[in-house]
Short mmCIF file of C-alpha atoms and ligand atoms in Angstrom, two decimals:
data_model
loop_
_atom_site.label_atom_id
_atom_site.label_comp_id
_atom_site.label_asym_id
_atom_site.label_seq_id
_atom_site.Cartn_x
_atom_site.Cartn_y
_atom_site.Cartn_z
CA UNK A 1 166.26 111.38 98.23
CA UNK A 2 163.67 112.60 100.75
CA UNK A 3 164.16 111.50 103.98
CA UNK A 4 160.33 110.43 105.20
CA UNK A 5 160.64 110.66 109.15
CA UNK A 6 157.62 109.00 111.36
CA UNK A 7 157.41 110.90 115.20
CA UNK A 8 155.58 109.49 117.44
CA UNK A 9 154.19 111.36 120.12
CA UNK A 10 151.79 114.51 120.71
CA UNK A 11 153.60 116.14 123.49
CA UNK A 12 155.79 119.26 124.47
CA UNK A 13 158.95 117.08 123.77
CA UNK A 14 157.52 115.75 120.59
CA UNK A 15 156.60 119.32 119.48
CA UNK A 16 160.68 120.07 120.32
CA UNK A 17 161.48 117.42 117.79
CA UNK A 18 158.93 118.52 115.26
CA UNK A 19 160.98 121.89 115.35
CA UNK A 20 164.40 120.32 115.28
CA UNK A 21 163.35 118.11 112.35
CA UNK A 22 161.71 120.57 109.88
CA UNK A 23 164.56 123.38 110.23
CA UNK A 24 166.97 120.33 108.77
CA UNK A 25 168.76 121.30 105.45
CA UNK A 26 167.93 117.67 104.38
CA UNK A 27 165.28 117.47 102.42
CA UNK A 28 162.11 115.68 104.52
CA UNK A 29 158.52 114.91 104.92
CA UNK A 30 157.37 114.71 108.41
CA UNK A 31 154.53 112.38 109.47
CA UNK A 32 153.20 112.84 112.76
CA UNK A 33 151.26 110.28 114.81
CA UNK A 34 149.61 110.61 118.30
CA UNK A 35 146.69 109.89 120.30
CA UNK A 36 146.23 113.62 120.31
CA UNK A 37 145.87 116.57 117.91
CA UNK A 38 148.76 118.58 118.85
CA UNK A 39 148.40 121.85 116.90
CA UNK A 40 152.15 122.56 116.86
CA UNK A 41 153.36 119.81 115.52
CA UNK A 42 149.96 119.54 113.26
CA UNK A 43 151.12 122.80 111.63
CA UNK A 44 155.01 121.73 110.84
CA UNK A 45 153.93 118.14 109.46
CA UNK A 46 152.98 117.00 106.20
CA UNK A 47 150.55 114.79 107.47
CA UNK A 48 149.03 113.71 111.10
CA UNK A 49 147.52 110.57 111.72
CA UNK A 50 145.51 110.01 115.08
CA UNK A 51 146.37 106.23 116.42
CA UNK A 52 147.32 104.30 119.88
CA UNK A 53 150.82 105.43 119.95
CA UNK A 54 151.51 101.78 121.76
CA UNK A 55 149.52 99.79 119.32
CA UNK A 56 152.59 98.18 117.61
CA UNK A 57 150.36 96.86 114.38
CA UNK A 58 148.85 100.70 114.34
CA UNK A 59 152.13 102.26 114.08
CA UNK A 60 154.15 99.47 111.44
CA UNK A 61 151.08 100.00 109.16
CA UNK A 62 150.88 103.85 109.60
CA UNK A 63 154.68 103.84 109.04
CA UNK A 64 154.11 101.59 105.71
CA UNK A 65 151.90 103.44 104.36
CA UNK A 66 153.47 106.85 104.29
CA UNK A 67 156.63 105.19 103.29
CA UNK A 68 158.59 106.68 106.10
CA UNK A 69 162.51 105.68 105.50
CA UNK A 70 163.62 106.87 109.48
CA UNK A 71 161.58 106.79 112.74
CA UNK A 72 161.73 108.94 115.95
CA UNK A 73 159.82 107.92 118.94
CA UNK A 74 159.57 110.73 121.55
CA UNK A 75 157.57 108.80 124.52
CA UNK A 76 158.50 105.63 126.87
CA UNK A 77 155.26 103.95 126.50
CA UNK A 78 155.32 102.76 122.71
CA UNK A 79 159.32 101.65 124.29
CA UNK A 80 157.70 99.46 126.38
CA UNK A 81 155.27 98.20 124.10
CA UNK A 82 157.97 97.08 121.64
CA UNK A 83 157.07 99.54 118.86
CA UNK A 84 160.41 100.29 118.00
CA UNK A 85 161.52 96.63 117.59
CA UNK A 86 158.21 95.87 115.14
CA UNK A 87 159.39 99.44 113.64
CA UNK A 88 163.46 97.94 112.74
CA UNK A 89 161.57 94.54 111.90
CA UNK A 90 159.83 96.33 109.14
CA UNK A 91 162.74 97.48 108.16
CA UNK A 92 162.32 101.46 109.07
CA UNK A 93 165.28 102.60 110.81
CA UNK A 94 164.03 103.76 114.24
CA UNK A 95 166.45 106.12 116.63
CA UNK A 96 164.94 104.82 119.57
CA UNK A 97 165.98 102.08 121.52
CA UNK A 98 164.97 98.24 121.60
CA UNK A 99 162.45 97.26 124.29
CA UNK A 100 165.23 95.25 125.69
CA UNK A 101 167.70 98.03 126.09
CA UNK A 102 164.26 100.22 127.27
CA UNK A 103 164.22 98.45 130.08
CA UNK A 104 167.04 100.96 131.32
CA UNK A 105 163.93 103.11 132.25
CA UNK A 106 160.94 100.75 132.11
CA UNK A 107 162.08 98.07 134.63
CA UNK A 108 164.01 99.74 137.50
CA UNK A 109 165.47 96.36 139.23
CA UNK A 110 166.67 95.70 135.98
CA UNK A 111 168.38 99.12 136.32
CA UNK A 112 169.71 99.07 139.67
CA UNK A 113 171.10 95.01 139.03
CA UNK A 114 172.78 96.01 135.69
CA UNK A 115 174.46 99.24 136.88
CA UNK A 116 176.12 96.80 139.96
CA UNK A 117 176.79 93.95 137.22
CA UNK A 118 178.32 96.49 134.72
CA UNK A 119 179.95 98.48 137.62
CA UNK A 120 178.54 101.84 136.69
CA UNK A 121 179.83 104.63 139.58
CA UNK A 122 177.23 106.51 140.48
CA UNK A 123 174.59 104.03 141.64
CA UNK A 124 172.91 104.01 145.24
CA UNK A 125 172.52 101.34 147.82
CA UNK A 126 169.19 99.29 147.10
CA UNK A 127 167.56 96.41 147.97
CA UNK A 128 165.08 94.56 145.76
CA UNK A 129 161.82 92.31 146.49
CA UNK A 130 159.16 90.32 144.66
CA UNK A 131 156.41 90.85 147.01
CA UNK A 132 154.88 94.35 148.51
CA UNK A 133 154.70 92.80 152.31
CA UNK A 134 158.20 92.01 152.27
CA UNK A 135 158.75 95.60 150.84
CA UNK A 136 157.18 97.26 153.33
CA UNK A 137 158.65 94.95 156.71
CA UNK A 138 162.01 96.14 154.95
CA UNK A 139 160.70 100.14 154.80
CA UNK A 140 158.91 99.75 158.24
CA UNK A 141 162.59 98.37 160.05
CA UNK A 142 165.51 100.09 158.08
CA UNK A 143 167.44 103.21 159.74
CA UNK A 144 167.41 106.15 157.69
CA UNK A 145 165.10 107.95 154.77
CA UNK A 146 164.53 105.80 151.56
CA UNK A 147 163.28 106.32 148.32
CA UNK A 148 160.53 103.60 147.75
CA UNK A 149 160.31 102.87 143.75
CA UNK A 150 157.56 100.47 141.86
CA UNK A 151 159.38 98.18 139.11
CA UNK A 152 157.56 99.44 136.55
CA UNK A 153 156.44 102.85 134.48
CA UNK A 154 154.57 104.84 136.30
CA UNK A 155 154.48 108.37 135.10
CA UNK A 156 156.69 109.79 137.21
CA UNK A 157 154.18 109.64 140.32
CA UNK A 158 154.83 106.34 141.89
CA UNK A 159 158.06 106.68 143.98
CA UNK A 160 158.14 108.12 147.38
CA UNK A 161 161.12 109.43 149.36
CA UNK A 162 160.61 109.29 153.36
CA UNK A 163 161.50 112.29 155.17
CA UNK A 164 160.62 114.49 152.89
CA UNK A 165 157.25 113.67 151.68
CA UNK A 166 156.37 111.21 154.54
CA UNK A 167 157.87 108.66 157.04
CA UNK A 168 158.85 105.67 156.48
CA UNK A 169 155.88 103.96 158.13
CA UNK A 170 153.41 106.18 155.72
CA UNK A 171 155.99 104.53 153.29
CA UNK A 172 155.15 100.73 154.02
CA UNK A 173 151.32 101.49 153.97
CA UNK A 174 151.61 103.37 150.79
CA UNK A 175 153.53 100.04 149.89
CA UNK A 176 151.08 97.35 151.55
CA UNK A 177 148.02 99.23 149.52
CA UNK A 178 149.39 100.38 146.46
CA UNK A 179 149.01 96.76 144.36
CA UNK A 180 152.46 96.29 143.37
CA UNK A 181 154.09 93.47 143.92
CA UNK A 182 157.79 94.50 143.41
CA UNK A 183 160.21 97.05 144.42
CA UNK A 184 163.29 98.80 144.48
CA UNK A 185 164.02 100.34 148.00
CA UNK A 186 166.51 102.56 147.96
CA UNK A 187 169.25 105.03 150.08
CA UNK A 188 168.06 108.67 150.14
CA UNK A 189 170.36 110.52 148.20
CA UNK A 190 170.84 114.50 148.83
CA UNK A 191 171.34 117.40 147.00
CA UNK A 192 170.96 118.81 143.53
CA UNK A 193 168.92 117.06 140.60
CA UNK A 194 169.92 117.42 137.04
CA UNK A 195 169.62 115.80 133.58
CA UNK A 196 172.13 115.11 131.43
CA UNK A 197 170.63 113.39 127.61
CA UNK A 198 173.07 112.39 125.05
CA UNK A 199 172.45 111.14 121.52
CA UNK A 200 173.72 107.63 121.19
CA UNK A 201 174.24 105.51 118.06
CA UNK A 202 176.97 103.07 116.56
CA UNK A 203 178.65 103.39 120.11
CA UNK A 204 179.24 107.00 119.92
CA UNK A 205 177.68 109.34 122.14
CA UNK A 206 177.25 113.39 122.04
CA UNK A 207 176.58 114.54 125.28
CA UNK A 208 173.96 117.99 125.47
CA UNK A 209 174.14 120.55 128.32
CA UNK A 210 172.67 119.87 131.88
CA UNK A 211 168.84 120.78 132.76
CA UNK A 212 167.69 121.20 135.98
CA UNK A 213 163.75 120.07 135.92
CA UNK A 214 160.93 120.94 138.84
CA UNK A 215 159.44 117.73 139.83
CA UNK A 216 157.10 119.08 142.50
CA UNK A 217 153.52 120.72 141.33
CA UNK A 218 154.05 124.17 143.48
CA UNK A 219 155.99 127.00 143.86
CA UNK A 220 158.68 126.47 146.02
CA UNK A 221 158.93 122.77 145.38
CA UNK A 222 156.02 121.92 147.25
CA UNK A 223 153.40 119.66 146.67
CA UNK A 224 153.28 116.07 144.44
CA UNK A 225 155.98 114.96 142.05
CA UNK A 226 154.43 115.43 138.56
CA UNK A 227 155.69 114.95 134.47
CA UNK A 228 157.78 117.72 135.42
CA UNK A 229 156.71 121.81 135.47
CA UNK A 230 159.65 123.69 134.00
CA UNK A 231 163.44 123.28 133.20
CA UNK A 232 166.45 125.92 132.69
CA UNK A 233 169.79 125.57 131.38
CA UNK A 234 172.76 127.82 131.30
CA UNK A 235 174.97 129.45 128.57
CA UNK A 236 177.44 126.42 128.92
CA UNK A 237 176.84 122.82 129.39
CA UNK A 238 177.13 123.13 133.11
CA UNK A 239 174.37 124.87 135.67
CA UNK A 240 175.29 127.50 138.07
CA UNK A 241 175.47 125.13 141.45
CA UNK A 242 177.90 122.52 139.50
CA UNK A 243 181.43 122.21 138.74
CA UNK A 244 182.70 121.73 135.39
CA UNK A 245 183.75 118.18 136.84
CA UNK A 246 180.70 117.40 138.14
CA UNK A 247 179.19 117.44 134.36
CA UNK A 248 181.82 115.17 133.24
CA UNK A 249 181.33 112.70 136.03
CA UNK A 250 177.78 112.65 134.64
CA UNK A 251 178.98 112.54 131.07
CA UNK A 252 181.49 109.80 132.16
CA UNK A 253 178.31 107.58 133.78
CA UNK A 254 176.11 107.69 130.56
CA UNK A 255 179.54 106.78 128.48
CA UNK A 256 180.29 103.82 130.80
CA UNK A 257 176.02 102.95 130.68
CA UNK A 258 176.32 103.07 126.72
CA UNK A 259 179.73 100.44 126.61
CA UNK A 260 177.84 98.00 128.67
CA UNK A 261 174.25 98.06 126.93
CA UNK A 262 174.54 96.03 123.83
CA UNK A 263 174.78 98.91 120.51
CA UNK A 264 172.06 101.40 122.68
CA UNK A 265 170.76 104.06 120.12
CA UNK A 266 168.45 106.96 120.77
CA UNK A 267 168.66 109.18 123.68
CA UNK A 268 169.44 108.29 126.75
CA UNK A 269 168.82 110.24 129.51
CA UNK A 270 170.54 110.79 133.12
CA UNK A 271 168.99 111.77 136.13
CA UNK A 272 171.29 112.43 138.69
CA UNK A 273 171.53 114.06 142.31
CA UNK A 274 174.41 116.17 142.52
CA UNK A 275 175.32 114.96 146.40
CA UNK A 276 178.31 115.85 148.44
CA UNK A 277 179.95 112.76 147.13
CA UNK A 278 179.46 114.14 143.41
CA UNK A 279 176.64 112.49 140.88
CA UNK A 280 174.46 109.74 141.87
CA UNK A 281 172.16 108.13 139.29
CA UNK A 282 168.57 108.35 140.20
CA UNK A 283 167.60 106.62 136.99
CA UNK A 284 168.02 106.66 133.46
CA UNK A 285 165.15 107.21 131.18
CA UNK A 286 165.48 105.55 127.39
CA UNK A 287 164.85 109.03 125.63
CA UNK A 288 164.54 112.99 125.65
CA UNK A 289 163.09 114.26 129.18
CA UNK A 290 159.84 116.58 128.74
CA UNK A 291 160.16 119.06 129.74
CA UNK A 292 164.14 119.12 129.06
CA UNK A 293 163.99 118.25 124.96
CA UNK A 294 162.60 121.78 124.70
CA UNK A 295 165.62 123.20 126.22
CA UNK A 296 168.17 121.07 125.06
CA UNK A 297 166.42 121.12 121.23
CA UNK A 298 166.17 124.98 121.31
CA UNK A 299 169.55 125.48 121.24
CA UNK A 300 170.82 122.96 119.24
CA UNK A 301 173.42 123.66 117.05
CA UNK A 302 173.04 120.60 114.68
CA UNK A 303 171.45 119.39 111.53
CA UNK A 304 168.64 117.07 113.24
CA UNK A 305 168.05 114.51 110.34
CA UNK A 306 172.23 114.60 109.50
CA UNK A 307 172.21 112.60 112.97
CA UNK A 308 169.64 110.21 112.29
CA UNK A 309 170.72 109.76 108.70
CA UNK A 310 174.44 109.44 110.32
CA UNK A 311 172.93 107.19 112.78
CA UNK A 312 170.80 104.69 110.56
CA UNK A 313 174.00 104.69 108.34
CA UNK A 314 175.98 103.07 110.65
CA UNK A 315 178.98 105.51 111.32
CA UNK A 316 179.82 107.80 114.22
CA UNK A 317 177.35 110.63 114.82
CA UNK A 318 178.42 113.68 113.36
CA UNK A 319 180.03 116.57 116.28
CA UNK A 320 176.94 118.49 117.47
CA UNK A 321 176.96 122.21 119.51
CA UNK A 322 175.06 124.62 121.30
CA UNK A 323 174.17 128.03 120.39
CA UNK A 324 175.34 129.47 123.74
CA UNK A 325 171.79 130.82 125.11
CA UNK A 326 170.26 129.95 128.24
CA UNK A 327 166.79 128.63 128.30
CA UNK A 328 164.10 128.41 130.68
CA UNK A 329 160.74 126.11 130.16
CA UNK A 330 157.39 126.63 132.08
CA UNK A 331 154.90 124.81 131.37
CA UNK A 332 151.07 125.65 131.52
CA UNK A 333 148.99 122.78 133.10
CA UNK A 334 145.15 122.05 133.49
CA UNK A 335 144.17 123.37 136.80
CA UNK A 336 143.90 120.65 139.45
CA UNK A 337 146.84 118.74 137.91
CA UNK A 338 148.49 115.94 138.91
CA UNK A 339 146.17 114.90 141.37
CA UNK A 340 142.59 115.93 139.62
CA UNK A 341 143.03 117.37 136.34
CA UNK A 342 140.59 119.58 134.73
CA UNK A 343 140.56 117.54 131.66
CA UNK A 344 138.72 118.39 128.54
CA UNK A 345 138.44 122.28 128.94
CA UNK A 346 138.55 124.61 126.19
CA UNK A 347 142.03 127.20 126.70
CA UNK A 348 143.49 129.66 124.94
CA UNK A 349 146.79 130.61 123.90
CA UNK A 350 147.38 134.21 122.24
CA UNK A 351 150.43 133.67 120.13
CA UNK A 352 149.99 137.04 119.06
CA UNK A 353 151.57 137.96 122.46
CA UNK A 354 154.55 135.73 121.76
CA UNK A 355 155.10 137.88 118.70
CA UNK A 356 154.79 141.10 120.31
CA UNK A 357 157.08 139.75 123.39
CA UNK A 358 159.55 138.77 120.60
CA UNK A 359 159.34 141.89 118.78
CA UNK A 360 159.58 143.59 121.70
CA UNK A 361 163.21 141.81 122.61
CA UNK A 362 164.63 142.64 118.80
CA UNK A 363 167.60 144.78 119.92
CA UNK A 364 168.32 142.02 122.41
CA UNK A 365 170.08 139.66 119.71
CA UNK A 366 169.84 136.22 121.72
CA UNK A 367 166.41 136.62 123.33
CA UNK A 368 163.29 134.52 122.10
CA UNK A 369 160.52 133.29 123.18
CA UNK A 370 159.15 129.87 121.70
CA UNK A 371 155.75 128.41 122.47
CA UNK A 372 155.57 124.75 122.76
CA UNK A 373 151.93 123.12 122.67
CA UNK A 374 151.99 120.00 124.58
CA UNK A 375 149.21 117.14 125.70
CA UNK A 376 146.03 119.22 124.13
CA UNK A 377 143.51 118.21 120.95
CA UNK A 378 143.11 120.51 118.46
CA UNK A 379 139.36 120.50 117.66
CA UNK A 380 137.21 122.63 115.04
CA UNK A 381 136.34 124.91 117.76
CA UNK A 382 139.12 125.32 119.82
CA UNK A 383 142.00 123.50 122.04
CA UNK A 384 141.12 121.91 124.77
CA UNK A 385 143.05 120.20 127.87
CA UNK A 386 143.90 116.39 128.56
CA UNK A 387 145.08 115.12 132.17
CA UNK A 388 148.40 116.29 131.40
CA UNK A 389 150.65 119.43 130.74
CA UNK A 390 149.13 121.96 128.72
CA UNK A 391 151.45 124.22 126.65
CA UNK A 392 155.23 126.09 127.59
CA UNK A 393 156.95 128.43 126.93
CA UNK A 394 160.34 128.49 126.52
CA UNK A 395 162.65 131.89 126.87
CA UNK A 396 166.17 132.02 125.75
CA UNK A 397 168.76 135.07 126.02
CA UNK A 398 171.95 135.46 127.04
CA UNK A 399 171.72 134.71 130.83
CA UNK A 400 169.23 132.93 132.66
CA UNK A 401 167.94 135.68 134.13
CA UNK A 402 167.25 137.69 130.83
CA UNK A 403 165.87 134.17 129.77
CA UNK A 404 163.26 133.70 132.61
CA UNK A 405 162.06 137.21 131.77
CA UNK A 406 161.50 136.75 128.30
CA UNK A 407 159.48 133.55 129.38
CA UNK A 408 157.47 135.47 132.19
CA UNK A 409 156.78 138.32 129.00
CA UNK A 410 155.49 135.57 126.80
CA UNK A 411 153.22 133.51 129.38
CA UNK A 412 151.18 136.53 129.45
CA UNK A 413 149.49 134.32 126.18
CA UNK A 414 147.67 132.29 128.63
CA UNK A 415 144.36 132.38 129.12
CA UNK A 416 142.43 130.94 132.01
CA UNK A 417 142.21 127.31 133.66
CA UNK A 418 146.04 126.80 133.72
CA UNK A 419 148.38 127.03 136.71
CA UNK A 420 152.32 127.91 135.97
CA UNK A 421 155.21 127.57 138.67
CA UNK A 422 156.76 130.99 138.26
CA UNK A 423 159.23 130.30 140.67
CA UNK A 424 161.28 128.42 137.93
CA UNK A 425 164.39 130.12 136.59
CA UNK A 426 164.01 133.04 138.87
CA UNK A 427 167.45 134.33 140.76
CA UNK A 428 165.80 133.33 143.80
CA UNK A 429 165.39 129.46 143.20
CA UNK A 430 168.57 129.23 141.29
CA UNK A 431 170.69 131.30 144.62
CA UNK A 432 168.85 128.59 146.81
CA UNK A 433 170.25 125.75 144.78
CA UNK A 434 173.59 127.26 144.98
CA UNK A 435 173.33 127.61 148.69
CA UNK A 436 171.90 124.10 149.04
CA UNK A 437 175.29 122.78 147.22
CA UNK A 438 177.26 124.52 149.04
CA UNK A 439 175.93 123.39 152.55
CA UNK A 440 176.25 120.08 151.52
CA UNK A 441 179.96 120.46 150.58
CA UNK A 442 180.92 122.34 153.03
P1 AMP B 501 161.88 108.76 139.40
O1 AMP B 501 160.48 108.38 139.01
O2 AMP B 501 162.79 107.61 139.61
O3 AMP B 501 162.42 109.87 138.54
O4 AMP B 501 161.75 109.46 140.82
C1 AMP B 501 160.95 110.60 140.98
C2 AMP B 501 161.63 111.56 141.90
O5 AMP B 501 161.84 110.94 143.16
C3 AMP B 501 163.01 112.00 141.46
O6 AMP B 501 162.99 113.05 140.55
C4 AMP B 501 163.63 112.41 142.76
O7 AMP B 501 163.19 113.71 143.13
C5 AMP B 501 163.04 111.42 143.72
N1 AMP B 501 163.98 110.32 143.97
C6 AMP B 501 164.08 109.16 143.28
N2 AMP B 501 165.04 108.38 143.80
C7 AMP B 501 165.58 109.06 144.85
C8 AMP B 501 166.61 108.78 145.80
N3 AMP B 501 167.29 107.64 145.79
N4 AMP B 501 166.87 109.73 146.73
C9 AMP B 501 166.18 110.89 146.76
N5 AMP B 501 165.21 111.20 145.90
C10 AMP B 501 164.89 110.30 144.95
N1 LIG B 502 161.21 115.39 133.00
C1 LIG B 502 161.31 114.06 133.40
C2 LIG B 502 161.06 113.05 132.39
O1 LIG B 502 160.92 113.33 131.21
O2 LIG B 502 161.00 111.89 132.74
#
């Protein structure tokens, strides 16, 4: 039989899955669908259909119509539009979650409430309210730095965290004039962040090596909080300013998150802050991270579609690995991004540089460079930017520092009107990370 696999989604992470999907053994179709033309994933697929990626009826009939017999939905907004539910209704297996169990990411009082009603370690003091001038009396008052968190989805840029990025009177304006009405105020945690994903169906889960993301637009993590700008992992599930225990104290969170959801499946994804007190959760999201699916997908030593298959059957998921190389993901954005994206400009990408770069790195046996086209359209003429992250790059060797080279080598592809932190990966940023953990603990 030929497995017939819908993605939805026109992004980095999406092109990550288009990879892991089309190197299965099993034999497959892919169908893409996105709002965008994204030329990666338009070159792997057997067919690409442009639609509303949350316009449940879009997607069921696209689905119907190419017959597709498993679904994989790579972004949180058809989540919280219910797609996958109208998906299962229609019969089509989906490996993403329901929009109830979404709500994990989409709704983060739900969050914060279930982790205390489930008794999940790892979760912050918080306070919740229903109305933005309560909110901000509470911000204006309390001792101490908070993180100030909207319910709801909002890429990524509507928290705020006083003392960093401003105080916590600049906190309860931002509040009184934003136009939400409800809130999660929250202790400042302190430290490291990291990601740990696992795939989850059936009630097993098969954790996949920590990522450290770059939240901040700038070098030097300055600047506003964006998608995300680059990500690294190391040669073994844990990153160099960890312990081994703190990874399974992560591990141990998203296990005791996936007994008290009711029969979770998809990815879920932790984002914690490695404090002096070990892992805090800072939230969950209800599928892969972008940038982190790159890395994590890159090296994953696994037959993609024997995992959904295994997953839509109904069993445990089948033992999954890692290929032992360290990776590290920059991505290429529109100049002016977050804050005022050059949208709709023409860019270039010379892949033949990737090539040579990769050529180049022959005798090294682990290194590669991959290029990973993200949030673009592919038109007759040419590619040209949205308002989000262009392309990356992802370089993977045998240490991170051999990695971040080989990704350095390879940006050289890009042409103008994109800005790249450079700072990520480099033995600089990591040694201040390691530093950072090691004031903290003393
Ligand atoms: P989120 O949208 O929840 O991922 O938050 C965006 C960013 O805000 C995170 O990546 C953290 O850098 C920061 N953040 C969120 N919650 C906290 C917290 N409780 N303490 C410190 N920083 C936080
Ligand atoms: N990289 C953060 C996210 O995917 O939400």
């Amino acid at each position: 039989m030929t497995e017939r696999i819908l993605l939805l989604g026109g992004g980095g992470r999406e092109h990550a899955l288009a990879m892991a999907i089309t190197s299965s053994d099993i034999d497959h179709e892919l169908h893409a669908a996105a709002g965008n033309r994204n030329p990666g994933i338009a070159r792997l697929a057997d067919s690409y259909a442009i639609l509303d990626e949350t316009d449940t009826t879009a997607v069921v009939d696209h689905a119907s119509e190419v017959e597709a017999t498993l679904a994989v939905i790579g972004p949180e907004a058809p989540l919280a539009a219910g797609v996958s539910d109208v998906l299962a209704d229609a019969g089509i297996y989906t490996f993403a979650p329901s929009r109830a169990d979404a709500r994990i990411e989409t709704d983060k009082i739900w969050q914060r409430e279930f982790m205390v009603a489930a008794g999940i370690d790892g979760c912050p003091t918080f306070e919740t309210f229903n109305d933005a001038a309560s909110a901000a009396d509470y911000v204006d008052a309390v001792e101490g730095d908070v993180a100030v968190k909207p319910q709801g989805l909002t890429g990524g840029k509507g928290v705020k965290v006083t003392g960093d990025q401003l105080t916590n009177a600049e906190a309860a304006t931002y509040i009184r004039d934003s136009g939400w009405d409800d809130w999660v105020i929250e202790e400042r945690l302190i430290g490291e962040e990291f990601t740990v994903q696992a795939f989850v169906a059936n009630g097993s889960v098969r954790p996949t090596p920590a990522v450290q993301d770059h939240k901040r637009a700038f070098e030097g993590d300055e600047g506003p909080n964006t998608g995300g700008m680059g990500s690294y992992s190391d040669v073994t599930a844990v990153l160099p300013f960890m312990t081994e225990s703190d990874y399974t104290d992560a591990v141990d969170i998203i296990e005791q998150t996936v007994d008290a959801l009711d029969d979770y499946r998809g990815v879920l994804y932790g984002q914690f802050m490695l404090t002096a007190d070990g892992p805090k959760v800072i939230e969950f999201n209800a599928r892969f991270g972008d940038p982190e699916a790159m890395n994590t997908l890159s090296i994953l030593d696994a037959d993609f579609i024997e995992l959904l298959t295994a997953a839509r059957d109904g069993g445990q998921l089948p033992p999954i690995g890692f290929d032992g190389r360290a990776t590290v993901c920059k991505y290429a954005v529109p100049e002016g991004y977050p804050t005022d994206p050059e949208s709709g400009a023409r860019i270039t990408v010379d892949e033949s540089t990737i090539e040579a770069v990769n050529d180049r790195y022959a005798d090294e046996p682990l290194a590669e460079a991959k290029l990973f086209y993200a949030s673009v359209d592919e038109r007759p003429d040419g590619i040209y930017t949205s308002t989000s992250r262009s392309f990356a790059i992802v370089g993977l060797a045998g240490t991170i520092e051999m990695a971040e080279a080989v990704a350095e080598a390879a940006l050289e592809a890009a042409g103008d009107g994109v800005r790249i932190r450079h700072d990520i990966g480099t033995a600089a940023l990591i040694e201040q990370r390691i530093e950072h953990m090691n004031q903290l603990r003393g």
